[in-house]
Coordinates of C-alpha atoms in Angstrom, one line a residue:
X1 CA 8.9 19.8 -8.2
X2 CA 6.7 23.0 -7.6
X3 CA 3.9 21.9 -9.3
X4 CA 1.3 21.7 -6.2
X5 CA -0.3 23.2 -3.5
X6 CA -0.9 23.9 0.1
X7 CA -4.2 23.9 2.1
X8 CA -4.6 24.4 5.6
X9 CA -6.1 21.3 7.3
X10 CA -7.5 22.7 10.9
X11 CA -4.8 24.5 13.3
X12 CA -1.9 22.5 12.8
X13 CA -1.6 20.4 9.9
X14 CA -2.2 21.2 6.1
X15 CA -2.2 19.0 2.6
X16 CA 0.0 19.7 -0.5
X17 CA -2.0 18.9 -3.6
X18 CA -0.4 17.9 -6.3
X19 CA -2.4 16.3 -9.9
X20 CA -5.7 14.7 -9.0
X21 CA -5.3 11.5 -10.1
X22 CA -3.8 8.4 -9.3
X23 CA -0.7 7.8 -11.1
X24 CA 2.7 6.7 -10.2
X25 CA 4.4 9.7 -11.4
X26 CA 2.2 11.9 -9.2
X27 CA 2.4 9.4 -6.5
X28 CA 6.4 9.5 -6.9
X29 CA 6.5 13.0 -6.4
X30 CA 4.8 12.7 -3.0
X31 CA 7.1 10.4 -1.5
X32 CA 10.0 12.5 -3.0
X33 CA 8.4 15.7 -1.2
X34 CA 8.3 13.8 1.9
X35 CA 11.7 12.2 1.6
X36 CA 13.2 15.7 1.6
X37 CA 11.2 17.4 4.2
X38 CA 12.6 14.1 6.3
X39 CA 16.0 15.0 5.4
X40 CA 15.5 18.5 5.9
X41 CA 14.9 17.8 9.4
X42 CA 12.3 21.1 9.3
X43 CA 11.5 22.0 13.0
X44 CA 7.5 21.7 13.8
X45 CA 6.8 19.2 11.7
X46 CA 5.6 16.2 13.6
X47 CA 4.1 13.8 11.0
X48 CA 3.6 13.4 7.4
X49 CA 0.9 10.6 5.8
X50 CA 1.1 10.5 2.1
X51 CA -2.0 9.6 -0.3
X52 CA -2.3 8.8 -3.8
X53 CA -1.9 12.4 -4.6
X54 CA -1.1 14.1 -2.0
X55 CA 0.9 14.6 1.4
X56 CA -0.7 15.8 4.8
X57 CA 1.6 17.3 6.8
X58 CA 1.4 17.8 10.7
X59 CA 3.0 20.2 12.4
X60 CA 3.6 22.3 16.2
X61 CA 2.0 26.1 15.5
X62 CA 4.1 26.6 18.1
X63 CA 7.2 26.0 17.1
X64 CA 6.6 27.0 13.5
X65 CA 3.2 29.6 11.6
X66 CA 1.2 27.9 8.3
X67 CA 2.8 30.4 6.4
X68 CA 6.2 29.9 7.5
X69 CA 5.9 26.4 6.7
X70 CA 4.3 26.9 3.6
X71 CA 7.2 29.0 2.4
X72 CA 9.7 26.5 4.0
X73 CA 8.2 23.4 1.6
X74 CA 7.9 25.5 -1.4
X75 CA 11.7 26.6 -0.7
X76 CA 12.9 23.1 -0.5
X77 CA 11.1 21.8 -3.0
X78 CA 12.3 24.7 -5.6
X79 CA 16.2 23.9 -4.4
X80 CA 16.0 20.1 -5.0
X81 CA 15.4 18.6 -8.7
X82 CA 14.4 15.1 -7.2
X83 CA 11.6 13.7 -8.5
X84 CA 11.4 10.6 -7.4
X85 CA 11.1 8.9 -3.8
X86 CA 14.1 7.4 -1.1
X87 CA 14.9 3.8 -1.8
X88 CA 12.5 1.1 -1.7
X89 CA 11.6 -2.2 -0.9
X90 CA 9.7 -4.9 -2.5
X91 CA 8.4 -7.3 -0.3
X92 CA 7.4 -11.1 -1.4
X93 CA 4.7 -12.6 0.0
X94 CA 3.6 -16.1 0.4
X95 CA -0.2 -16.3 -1.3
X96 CA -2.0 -20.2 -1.3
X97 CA -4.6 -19.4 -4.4
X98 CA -7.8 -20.7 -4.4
X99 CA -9.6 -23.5 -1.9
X100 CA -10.5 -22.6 1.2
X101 CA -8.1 -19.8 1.1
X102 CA -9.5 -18.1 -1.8
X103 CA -13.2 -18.8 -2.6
X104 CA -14.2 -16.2 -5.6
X105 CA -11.1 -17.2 -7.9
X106 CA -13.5 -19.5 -9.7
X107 CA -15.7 -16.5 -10.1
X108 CA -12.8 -13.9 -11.5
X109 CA -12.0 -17.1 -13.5
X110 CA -15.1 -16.7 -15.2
X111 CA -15.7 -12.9 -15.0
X112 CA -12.3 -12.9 -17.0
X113 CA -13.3 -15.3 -19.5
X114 CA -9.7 -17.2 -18.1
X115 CA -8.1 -19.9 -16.0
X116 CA -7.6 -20.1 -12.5
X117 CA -4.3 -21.0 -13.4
X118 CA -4.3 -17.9 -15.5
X119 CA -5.5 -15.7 -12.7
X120 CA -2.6 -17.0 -10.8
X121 CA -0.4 -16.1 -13.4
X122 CA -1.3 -12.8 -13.6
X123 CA -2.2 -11.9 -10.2
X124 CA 1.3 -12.7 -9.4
X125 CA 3.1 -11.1 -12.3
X126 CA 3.3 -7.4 -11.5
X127 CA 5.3 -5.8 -8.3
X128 CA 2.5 -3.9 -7.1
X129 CA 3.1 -0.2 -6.1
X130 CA 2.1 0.6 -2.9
X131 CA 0.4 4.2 -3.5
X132 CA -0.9 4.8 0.6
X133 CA -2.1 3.1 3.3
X134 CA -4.9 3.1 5.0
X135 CA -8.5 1.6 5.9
X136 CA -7.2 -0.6 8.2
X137 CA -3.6 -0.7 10.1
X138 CA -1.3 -2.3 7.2
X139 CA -4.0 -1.7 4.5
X140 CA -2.2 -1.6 1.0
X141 CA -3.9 0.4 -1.6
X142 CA -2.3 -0.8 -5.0
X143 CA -1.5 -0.3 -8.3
X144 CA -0.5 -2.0 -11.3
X145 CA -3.1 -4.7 -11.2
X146 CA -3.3 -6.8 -14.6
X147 CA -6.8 -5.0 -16.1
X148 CA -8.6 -8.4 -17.4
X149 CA -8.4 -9.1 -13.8
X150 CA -10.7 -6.1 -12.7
X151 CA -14.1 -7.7 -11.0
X152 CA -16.7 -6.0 -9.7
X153 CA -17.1 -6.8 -5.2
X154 CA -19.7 -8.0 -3.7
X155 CA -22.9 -6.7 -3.9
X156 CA -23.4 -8.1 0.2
X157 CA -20.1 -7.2 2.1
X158 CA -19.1 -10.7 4.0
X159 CA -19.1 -9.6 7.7
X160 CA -15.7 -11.5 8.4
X161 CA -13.5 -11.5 5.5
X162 CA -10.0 -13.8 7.3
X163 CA -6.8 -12.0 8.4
X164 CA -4.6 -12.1 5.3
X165 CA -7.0 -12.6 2.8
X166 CA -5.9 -11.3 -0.6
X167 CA -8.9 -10.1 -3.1
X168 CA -10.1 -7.9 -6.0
X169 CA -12.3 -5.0 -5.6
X170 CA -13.2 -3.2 -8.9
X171 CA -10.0 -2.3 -10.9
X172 CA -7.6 -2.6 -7.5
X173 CA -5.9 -5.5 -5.5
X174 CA -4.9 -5.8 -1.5
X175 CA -4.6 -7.8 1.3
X176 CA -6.7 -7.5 4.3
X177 CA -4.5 -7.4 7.6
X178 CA -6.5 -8.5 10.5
X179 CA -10.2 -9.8 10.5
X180 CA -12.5 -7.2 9.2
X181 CA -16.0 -6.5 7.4
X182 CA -15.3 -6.4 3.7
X183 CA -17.0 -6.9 -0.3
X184 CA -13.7 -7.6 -2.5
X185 CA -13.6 -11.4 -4.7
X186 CA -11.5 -13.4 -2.2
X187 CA -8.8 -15.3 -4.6
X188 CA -6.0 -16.4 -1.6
X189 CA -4.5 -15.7 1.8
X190 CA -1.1 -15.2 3.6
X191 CA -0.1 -16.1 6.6
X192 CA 2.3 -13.2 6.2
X193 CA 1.2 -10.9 8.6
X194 CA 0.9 -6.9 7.5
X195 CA 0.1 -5.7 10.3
X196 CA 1.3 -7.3 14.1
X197 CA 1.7 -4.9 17.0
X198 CA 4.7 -7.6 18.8
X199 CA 7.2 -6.1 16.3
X200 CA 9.0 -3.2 17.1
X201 CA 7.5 -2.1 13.5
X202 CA 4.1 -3.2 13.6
X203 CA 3.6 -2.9 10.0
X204 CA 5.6 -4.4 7.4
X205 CA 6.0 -2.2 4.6
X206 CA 5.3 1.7 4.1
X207 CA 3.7 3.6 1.1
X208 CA 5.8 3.7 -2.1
X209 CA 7.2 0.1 -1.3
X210 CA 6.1 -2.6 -3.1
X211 CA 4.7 -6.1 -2.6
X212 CA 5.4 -8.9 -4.8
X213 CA 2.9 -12.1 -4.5
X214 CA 4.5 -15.5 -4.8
X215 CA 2.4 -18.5 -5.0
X216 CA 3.0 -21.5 -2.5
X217 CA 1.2 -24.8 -1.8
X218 CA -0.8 -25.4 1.2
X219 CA 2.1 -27.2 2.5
X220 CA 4.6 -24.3 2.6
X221 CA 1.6 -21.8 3.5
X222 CA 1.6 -24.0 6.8
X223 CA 5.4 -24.0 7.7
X224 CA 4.9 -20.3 6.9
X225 CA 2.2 -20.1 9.1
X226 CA 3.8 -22.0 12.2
X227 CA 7.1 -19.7 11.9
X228 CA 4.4 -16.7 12.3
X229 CA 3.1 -17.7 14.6
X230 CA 6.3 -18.9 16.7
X231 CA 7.7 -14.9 15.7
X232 CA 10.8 -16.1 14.2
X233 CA 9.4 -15.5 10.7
X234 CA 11.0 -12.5 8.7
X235 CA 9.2 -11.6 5.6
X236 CA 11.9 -11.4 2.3
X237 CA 12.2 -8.6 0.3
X238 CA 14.5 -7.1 -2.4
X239 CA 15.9 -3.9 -2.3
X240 CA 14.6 -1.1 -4.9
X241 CA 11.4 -0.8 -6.2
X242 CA 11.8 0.0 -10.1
X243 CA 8.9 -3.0 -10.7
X244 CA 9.0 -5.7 -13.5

């Protein structure tokens, strides 16, 4: 895993570069960098945010020099053949399709030349890789969206799109995790809750997990909902994250 390269972000943090593009491979080899630097325990680092291609690293110049750390990655990297990421999770979450909750999935119905029921269907087929995070706290970017299901947003951004709102943007799928401004084809909601600063890990999952979306009546959205809101929810999840 050598195949990259380092650029200095500022005075104490810089970005390894691997392939530009999104892929899971490439993506894999992210999380496997930063699983090993993480087990490495390398003194001066102090954070580490991966992307869809890349891993910014933050780090003391006082405790450790950009080139010292530079040579320190590419040393690690060279004396480990991992490839892939640390162990996984895929978490399911609750999604009520359609209604209220969901008030474009006639439109991707159409756009797709489908079913709602078929949206459904595929929507909820795939585990969906979780390449990075971002946007918002507990925003998923993912990957492995069914591609009849790609639907161009909005051409006028709602200004309040609901707290666990899932949509379509283009050729990607997410969930919103709080109340925000936003232009993707709303198709459902959770009452699962990505983000919430009253657990001692305010969000849910971390990039290279993945999330699973299991359809539920309106009914079981509301028992889901009430147990949220009480704080004695826990969301499942499987262990591993090889997809299906």
């Amino acid at each position: 895993m050598t195949d990259f390269r380092t650029r200095p972000v500022g005075d104490s943090a810089l970005t390894v570069e691997f392939e530009k593009k999104i892929d899971p491979e490439v993506n894999a080899m992210v999380h496997a960098l930063r699983a090993l630097l993480v087990e490495e325990c390398v003194p001066g680092i102090t954070d580490m945010i991966p992307t869809f291609c890349s891993l910014l690293i933050c780090y003391d110049p006082g405790t450790i020099r950009y080139n010292d750390l530079c040579r320190e990655i590419r040393r690690i990297s060279e004396s480990s053949s991992r490839k892939t990421a640390a162990p996984s999770k895929t978490f399911l979450i609750s999604v009520c399709y359609g209604g209220e909750y969901g008030e474009d999935l006639s439109y991707v119905a159409e756009h797709a030349g489908i079913s709602e029921r078929e949206v459904i269907r595929r929507h909820s087929a795939p585990d969906y890789l979780i390449y990075m995070l971002g946007f918002l706290p507990g925003f998923s970017y993912l990957g492995g969206m069914d591609p009849i299901l790609e639907t161009p947003r909005l051409s006028q951004p709602r200004q309040r799109i609901p707290a666990g709102s899932v949509g379509i943007g283009g050729n990607q799928t997410g969930l919103y995790p709080m109340d925000s401004p936003g232009g993707w084809r709303l198709i459902g909601r959770t009452p699962v809750r990505p983000y919430d600063p009253r657990r001692s890990e305010p969000i849910l999952y971390r990039a290279g997990d993945r999330i699973r979306f299991v359809p539920v009546g309106e009914e079981e959205y509301r028992e889901i909902e009430e147990a949220v809101t009480a704080g004695v929810y826990e969301c499942p999840y499987l262990e591993g994250g090889s997809g299906r």
